[in-house]
Each structure stands twice: as C-alpha cells, then as structure tokens.
PDB file of C-alpha atoms and ligand atoms in Angstrom:
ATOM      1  CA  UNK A   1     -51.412 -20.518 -23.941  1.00  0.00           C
ATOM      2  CA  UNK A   2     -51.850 -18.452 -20.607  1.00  0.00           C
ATOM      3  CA  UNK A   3     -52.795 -20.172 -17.657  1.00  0.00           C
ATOM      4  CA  UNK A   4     -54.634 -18.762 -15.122  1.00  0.00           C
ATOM      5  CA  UNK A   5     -54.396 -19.754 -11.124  1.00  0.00           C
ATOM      6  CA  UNK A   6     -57.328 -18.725  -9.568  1.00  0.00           C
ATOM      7  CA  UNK A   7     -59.140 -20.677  -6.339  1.00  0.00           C
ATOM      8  CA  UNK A   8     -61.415 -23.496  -6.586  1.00  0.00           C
ATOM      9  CA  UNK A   9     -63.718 -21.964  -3.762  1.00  0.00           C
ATOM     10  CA  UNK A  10     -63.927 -18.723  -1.546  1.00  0.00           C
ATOM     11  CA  UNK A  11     -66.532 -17.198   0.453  1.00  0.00           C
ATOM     12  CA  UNK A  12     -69.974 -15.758  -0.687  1.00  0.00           C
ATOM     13  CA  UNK A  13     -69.109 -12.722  -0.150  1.00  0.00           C
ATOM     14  CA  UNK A  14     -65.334 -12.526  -2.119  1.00  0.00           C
ATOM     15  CA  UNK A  15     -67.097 -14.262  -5.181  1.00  0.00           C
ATOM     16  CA  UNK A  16     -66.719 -12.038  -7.894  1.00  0.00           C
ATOM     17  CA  UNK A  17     -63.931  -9.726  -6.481  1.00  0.00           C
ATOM     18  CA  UNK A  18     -61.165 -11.868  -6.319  1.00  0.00           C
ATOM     19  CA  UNK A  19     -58.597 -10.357  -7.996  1.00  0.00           C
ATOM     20  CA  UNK A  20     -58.113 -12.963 -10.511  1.00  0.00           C
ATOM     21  CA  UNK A  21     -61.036 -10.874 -12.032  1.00  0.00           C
ATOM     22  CA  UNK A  22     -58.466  -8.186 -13.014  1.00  0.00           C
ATOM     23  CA  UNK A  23     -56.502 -10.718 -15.458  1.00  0.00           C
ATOM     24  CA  UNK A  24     -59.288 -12.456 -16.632  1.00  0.00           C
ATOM     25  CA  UNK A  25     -60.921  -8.790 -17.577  1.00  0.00           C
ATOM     26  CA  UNK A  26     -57.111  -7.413 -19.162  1.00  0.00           C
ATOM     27  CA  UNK A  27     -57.569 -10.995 -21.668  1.00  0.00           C
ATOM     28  CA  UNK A  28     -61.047 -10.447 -22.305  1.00  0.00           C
ATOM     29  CA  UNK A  29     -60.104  -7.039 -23.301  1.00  0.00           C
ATOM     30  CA  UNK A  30     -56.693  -7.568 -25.148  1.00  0.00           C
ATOM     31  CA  UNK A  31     -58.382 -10.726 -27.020  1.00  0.00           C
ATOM     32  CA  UNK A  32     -56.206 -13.272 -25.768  1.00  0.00           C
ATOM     33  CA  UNK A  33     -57.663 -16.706 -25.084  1.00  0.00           C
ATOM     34  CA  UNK A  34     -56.198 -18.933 -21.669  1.00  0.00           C
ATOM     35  CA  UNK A  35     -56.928 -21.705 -19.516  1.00  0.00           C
ATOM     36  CA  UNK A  36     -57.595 -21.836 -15.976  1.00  0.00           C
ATOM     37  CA  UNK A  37     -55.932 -23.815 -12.783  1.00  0.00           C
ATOM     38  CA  UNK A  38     -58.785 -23.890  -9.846  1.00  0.00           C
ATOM     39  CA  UNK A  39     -56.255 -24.179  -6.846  1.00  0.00           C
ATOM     40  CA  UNK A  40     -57.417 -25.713  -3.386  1.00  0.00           C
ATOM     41  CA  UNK A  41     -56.982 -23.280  -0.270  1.00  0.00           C
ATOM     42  CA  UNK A  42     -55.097 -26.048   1.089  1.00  0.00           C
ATOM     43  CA  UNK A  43     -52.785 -25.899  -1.696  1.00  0.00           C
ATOM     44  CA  UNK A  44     -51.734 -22.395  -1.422  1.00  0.00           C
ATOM     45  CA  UNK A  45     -49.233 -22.570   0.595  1.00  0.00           C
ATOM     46  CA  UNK A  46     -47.730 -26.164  -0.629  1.00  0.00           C
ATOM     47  CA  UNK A  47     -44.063 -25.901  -2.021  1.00  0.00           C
ATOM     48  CA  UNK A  48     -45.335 -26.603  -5.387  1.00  0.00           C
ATOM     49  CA  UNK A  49     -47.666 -23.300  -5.544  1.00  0.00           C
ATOM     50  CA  UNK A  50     -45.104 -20.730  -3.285  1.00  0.00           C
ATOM     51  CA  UNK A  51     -42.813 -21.401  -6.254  1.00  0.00           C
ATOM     52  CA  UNK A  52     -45.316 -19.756  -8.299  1.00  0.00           C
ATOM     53  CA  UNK A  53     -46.907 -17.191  -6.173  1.00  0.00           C
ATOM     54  CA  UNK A  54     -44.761 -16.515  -3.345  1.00  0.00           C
ATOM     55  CA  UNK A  55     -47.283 -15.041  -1.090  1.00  0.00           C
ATOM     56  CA  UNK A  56     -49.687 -18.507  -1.400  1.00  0.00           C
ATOM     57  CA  UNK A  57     -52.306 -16.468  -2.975  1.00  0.00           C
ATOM     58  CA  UNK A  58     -54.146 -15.448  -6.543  1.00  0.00           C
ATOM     59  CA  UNK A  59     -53.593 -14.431  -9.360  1.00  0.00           C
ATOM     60  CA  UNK A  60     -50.297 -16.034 -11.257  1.00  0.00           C
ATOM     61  CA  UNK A  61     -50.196 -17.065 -14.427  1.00  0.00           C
ATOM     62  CA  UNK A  62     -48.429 -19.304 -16.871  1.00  0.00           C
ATOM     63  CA  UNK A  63     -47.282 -18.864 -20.115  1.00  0.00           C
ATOM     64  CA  UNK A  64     -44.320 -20.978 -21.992  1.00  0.00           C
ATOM     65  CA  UNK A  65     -42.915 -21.422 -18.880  1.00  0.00           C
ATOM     66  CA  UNK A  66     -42.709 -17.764 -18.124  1.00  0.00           C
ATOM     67  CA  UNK A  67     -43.984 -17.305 -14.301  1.00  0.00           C
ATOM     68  CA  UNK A  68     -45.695 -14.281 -12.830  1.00  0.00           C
ATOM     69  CA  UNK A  69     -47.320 -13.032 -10.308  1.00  0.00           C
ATOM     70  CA  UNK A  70     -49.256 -10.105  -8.633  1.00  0.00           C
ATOM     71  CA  UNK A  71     -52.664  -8.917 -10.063  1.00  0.00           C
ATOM     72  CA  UNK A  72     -50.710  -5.592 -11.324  1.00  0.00           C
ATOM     73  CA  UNK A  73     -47.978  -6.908 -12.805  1.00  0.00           C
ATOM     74  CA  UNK A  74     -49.941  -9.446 -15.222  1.00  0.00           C
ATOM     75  CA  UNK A  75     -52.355  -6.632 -16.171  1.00  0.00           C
ATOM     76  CA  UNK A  76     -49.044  -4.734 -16.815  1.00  0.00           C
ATOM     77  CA  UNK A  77     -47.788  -7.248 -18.909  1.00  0.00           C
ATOM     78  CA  UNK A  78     -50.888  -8.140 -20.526  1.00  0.00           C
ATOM     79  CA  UNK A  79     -51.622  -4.038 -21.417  1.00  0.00           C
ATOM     80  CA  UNK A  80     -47.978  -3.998 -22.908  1.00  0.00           C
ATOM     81  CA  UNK A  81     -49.015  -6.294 -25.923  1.00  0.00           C
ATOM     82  CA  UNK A  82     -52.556  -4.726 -26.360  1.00  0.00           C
ATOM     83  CA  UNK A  83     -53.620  -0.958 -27.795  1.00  0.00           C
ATOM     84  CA  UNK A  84     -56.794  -2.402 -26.358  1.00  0.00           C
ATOM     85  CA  UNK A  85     -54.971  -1.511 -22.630  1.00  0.00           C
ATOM     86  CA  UNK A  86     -52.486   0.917 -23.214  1.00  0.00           C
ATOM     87  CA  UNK A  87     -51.769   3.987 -26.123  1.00  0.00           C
ATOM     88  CA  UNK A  88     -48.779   2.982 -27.974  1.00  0.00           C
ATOM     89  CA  UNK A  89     -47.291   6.627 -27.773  1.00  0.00           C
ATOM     90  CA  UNK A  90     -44.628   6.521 -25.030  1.00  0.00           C
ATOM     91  CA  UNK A  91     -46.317   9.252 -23.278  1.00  0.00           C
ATOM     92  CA  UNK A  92     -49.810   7.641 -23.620  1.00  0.00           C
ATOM     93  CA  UNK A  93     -48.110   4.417 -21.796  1.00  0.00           C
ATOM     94  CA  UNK A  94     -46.392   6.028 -19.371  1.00  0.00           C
ATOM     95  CA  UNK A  95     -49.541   8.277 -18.359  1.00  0.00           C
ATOM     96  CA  UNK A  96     -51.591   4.390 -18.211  1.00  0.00           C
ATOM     97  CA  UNK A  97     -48.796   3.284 -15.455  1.00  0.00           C
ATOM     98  CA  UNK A  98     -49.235   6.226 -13.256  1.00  0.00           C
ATOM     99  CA  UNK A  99     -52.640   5.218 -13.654  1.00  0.00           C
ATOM    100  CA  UNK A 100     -52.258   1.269 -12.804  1.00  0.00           C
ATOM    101  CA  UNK A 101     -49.993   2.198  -9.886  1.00  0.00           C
ATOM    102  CA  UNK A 102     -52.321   4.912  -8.539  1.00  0.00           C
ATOM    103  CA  UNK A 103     -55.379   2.287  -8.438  1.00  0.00           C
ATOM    104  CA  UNK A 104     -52.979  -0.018  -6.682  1.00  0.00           C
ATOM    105  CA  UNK A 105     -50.926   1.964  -4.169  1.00  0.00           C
ATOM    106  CA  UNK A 106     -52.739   5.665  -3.392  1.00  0.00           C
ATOM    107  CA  UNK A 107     -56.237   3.864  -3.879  1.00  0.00           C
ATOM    108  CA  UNK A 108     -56.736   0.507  -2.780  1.00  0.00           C
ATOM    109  CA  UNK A 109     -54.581   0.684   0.530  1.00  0.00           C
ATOM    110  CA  UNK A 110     -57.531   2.508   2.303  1.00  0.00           C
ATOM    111  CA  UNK A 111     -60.190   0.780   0.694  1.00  0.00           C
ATOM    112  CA  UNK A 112     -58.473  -2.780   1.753  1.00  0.00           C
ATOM    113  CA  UNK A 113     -58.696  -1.524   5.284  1.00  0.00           C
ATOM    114  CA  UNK A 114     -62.115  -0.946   5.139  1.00  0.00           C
ATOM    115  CA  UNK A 115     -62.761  -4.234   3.885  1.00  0.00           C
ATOM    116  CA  UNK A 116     -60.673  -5.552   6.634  1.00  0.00           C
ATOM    117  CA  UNK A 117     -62.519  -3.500   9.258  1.00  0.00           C
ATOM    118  CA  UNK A 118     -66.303  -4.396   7.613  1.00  0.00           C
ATOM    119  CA  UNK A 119     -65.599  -7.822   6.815  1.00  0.00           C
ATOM    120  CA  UNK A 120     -62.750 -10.016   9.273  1.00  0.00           C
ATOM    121  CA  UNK A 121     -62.936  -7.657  11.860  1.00  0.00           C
ATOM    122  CA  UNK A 122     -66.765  -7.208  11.827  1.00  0.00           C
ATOM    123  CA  UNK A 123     -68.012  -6.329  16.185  1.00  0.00           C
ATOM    124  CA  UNK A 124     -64.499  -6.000  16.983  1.00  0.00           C
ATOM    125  CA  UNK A 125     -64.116  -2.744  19.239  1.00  0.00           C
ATOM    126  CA  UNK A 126     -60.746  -1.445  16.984  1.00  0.00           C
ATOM    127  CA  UNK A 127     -62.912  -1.955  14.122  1.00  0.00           C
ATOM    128  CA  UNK A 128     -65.709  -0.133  15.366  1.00  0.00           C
ATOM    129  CA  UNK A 129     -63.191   2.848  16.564  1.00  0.00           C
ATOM    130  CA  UNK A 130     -60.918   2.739  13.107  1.00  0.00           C
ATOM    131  CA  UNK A 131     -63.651   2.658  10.976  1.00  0.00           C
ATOM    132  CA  UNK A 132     -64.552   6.493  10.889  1.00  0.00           C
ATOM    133  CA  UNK A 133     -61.000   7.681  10.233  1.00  0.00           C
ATOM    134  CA  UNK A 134     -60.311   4.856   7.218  1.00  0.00           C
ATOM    135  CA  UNK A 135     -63.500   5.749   5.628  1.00  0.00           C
ATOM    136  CA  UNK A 136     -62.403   9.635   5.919  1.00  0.00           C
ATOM    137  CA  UNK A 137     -59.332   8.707   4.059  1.00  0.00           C
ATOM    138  CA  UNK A 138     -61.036   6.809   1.507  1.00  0.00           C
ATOM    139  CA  UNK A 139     -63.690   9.946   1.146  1.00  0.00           C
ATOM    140  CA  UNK A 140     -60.842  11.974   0.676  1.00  0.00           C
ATOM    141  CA  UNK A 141     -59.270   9.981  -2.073  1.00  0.00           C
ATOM    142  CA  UNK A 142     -62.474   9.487  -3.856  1.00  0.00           C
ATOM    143  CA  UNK A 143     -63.364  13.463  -3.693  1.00  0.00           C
ATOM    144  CA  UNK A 144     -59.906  13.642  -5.758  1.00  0.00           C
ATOM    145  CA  UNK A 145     -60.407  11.300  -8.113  1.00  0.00           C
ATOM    146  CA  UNK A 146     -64.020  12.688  -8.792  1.00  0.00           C
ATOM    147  CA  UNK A 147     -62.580  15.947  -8.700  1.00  0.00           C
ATOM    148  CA  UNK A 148     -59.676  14.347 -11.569  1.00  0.00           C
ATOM    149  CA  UNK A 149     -62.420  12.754 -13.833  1.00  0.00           C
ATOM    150  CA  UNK A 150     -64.452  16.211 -14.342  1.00  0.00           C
ATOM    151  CA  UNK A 151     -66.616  16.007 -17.051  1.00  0.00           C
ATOM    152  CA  UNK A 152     -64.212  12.951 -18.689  1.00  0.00           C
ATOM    153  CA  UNK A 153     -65.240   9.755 -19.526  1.00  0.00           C
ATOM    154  CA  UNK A 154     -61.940   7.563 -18.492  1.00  0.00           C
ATOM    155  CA  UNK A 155     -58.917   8.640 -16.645  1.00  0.00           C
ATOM    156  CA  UNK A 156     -56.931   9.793 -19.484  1.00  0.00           C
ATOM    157  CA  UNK A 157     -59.656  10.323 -22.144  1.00  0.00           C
ATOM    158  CA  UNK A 158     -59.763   6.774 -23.527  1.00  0.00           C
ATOM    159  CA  UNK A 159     -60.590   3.449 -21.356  1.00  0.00           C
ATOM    160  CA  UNK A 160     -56.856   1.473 -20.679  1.00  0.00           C
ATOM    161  CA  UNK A 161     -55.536  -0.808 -18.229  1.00  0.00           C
ATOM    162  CA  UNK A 162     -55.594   2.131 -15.777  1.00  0.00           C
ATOM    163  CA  UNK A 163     -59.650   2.560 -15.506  1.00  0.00           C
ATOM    164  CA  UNK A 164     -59.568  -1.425 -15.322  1.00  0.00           C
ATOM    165  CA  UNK A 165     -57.587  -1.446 -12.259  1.00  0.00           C
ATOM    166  CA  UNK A 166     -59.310   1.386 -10.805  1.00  0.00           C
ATOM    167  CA  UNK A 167     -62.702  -0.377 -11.663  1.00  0.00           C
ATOM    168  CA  UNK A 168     -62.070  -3.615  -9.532  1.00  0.00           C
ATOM    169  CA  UNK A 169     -60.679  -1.080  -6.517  1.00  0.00           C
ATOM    170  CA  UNK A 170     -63.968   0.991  -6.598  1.00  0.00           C
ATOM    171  CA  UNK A 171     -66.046  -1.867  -6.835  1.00  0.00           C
ATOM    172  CA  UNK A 172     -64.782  -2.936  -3.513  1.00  0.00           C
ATOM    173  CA  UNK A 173     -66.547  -0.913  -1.846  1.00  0.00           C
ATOM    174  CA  UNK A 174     -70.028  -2.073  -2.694  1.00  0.00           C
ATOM    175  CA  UNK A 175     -70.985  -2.908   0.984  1.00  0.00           C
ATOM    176  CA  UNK A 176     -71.302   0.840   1.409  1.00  0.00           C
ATOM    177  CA  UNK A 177     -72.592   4.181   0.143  1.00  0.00           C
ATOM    178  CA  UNK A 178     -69.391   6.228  -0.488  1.00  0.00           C
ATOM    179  CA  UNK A 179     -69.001   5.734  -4.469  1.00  0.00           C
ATOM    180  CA  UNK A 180     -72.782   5.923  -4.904  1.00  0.00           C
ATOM    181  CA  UNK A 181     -72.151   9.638  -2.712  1.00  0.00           C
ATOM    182  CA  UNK A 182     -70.521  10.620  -5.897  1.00  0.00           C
ATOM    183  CA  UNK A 183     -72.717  10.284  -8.974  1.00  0.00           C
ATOM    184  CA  UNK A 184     -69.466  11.065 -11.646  1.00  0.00           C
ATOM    185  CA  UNK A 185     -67.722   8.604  -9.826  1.00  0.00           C
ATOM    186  CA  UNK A 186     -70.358   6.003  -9.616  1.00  0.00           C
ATOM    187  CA  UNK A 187     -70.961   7.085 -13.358  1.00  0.00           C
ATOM    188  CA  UNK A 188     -67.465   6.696 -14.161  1.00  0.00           C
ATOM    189  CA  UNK A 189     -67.596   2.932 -12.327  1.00  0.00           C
ATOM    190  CA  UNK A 190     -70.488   2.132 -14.028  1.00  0.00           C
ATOM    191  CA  UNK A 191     -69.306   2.738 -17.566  1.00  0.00           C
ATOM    192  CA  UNK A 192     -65.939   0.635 -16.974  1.00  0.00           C
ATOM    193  CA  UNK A 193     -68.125  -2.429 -15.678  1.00  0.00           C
ATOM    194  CA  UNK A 194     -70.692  -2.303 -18.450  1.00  0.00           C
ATOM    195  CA  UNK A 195     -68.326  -2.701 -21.418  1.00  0.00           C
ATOM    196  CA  UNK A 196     -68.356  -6.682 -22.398  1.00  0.00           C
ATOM    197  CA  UNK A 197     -64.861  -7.968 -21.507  1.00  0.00           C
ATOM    198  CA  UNK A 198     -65.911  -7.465 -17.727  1.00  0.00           C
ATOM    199  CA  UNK A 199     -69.270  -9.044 -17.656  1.00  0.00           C
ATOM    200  CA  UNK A 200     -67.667 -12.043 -19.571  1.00  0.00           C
ATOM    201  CA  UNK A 201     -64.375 -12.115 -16.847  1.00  0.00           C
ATOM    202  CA  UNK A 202     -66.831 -11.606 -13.979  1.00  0.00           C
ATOM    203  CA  UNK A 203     -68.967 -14.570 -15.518  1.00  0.00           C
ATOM    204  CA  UNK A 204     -66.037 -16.573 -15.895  1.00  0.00           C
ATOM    205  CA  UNK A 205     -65.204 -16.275 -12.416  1.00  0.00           C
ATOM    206  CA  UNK A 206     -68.333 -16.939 -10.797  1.00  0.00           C
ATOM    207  CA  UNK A 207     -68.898 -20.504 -13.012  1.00  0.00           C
ATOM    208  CA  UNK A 208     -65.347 -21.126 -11.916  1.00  0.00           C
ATOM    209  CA  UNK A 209     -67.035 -22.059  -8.473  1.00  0.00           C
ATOM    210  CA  UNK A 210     -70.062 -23.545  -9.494  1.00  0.00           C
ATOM    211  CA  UNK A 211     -70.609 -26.809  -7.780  1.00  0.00           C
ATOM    212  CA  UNK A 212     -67.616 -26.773  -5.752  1.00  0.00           C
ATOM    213  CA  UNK A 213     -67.290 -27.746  -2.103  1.00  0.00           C
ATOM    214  CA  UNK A 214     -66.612 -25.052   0.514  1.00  0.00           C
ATOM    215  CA  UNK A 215     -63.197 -25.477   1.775  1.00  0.00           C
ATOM    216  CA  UNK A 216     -61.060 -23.577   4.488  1.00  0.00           C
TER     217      UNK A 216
HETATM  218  N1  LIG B 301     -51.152  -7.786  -4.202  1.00  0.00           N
HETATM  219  C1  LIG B 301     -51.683  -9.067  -4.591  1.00  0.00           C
HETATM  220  C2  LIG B 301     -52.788  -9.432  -3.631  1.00  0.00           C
HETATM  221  C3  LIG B 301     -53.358 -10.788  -3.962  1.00  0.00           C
HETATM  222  C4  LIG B 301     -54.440 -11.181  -2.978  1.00  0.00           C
HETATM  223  O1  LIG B 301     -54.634 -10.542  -1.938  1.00  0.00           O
HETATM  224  N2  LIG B 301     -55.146 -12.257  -3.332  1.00  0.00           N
HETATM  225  C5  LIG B 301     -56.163 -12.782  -2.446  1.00  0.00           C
HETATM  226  C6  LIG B 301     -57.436 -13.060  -3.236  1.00  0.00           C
HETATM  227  S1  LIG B 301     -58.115 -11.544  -3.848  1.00  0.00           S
HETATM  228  C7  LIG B 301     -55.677 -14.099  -1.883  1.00  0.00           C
HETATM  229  O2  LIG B 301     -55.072 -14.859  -2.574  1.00  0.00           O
HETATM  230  N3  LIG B 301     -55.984 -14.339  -0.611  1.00  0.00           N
HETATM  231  C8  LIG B 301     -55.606 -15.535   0.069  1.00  0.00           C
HETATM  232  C9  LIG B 301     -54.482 -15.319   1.009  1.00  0.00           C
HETATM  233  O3  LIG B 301     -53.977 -14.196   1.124  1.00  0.00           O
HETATM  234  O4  LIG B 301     -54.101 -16.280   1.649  1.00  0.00           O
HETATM  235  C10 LIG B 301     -52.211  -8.991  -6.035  1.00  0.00           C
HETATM  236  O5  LIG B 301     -52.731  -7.935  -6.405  1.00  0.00           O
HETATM  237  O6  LIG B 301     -52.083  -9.983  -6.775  1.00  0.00           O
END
C-alpha cells in the first residue's frame, strides 16, 4: 500500500493547501486506497526523511519500497495507472502532461510569489513595491488560460490530472480577487473542486491535524 508523508501540523492559514492535497486528490480519484505518515517539522530535515524527500519537505510517498517525491511527479505516476487521470490514447496523455507541467511551471511560479509577498513578507517595503508587477503577471497568465478554456468545461474536454493540478494552483490564490475577476475561470475552479475525490482529500487533510500541537 501507498504511504503518504504529509506534516503533523502547519499554520492556519496553509491548512488545506498543502500540497499533499494534490496526491491525496490523484488517489481519491484513481481509487487507490493508502496510509498516511504525519511527519514533525522538526523531522524534516533529519537524515532519515532527506533520504526520502530531499528538499525536507511534503509530499513523498511510499510504495513497496519504491520512493518518490515532488507533488508532480506522484500525480504523474499516479495518472499513469488511472483513465480516471489521464486518456489512454498516446496523444490524449501526452496533451494531460503539457497540462500537469503548465499548472506547475508557467502557472504556479507567479502565483507562489504572490503568496510569498502576501503571506512571509506581509509590511515588508519590497513586498509592498513587488506586489503590483507579480500580480500583473499572474493577471496575465490567468487572462490566457480563461481565454484557453472558452466555452469548455476542462482543459482538454474531459477532467484529468491536468485540471487537478491546475485546481490546487488556482486555489492559491483565495486571499484575493483575481480568479473571482474571471467568472469562466472561477467557474472552471469551481467545477474541479466540487467533484467528490477533492472534498474527501481536502477532508482528509484537515482531520490529519486535528488535535495536534503547533510546532515550529
Ligand atoms: N515542488 C515541491 C514543493 C513542495 C513544497 O513546497 N512543500 C511545502 C508544503 S506545501 C513544504 O514542505 N514546505 C516546508 C519547507 O519547505 O520546509 C512539490 O510540488 O512537491
């Protein structure tokens, strides 16, 4: 069985967007059952868990041995053994990577930032002068991706492990008004998050802290 490293505790404001979420929502999805390990923060960085996430951070996951890490590459992996993810024409697959890579490299760059400059760097003066150029950038992005999506439903006419990552990117950006700007988008969004594999991931993440001491 998979198992699932995910942390123990974080901050209000992270619960529910960590991106163990992503996994957690590909398994839901895909059908396929796993077990969690709730790591410490201080354990991150301990020998032990750098030999399974080199970075010291979440998600990595388990399974017969097998290590991996990086929330991409699991939902990769994961969308590889389910049609639930991922077409099974060659085309269809390769069209769902574009789309996984997309979320993760033209997409959530910018958006990071902003949570970066709105959250850790929050009354800093470079926050306060970055801000208005990152969230043009992110604007920009978003007008394109609206402007991709038309009148469609999911990014490539069926939902796959592509709208999933894309979901948990968009959602990041909750703390402010530019999705909501864009009522296809926030459409869009809103019809990823209300299919059942997500509410049951995001549940499963939030009673993964319940009753848990802060740490850090
Ligand atoms: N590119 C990595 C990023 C992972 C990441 O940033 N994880 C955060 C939680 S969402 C984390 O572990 N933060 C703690 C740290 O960086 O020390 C992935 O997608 O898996």
């Amino acid at each position: 069985m998979i198992t699932l490293y995910a942390f123990r505790w974080v901050p209000d404001f992270a619960k529910g967007y960590v991106r163990d979420l992503r996994v957690r929502w590909a398994l839901e999805e895909a059908g396929i059952p796993y077990r969690e390990r709730l790591i410490g923060l201080d354990e991150k960085t301990a020998p032990d868990y750098l030999a399974i996430q080199p970075f010291g951070q979440v998600p990595a996951i388990e399974e017969d041995g097998a290590l991996l890490f990086e929330s991409g590459a699991i939902v990769l992996g994961i969308a590889r053994r389910s049609e639930a993810l991922m077409p099974i024409d060659p085309a269809g697959r390769a069209r769902t990577e574009a789309w996984m890579f997309a979320a993760l490299n033209s997409v959530e760059p910018a958006i990071a930032n902003l949570a970066d400059i709105d959250i850790f760097a929050e009354g800093e003066a470079w926050a306060a002068a970055r801000r208005p150029a990152v969230v043009e950038m992110i604007d920009e992005k978003l007008s394109l991706l609206e402007g991709w999506l038309g009148d469609r439903d999911h990014l490539e006419g069926r939902f796959s492990a592509g709208d999933l990552l894309m979901t948990t990117v968009l959602r990041d950006l909750e703390h402010t008004d530019l999705v909501e700007r864009r009522p296809r988008l926030a459409a869009y969004r809103d019809r990823c998050m209300t299919r059942p594999a997500f509410a049951k991931a995001l549940a499963d993440q939030l009673r993964s802290f319940e009753g848990n001491e802060p740490e850090g």
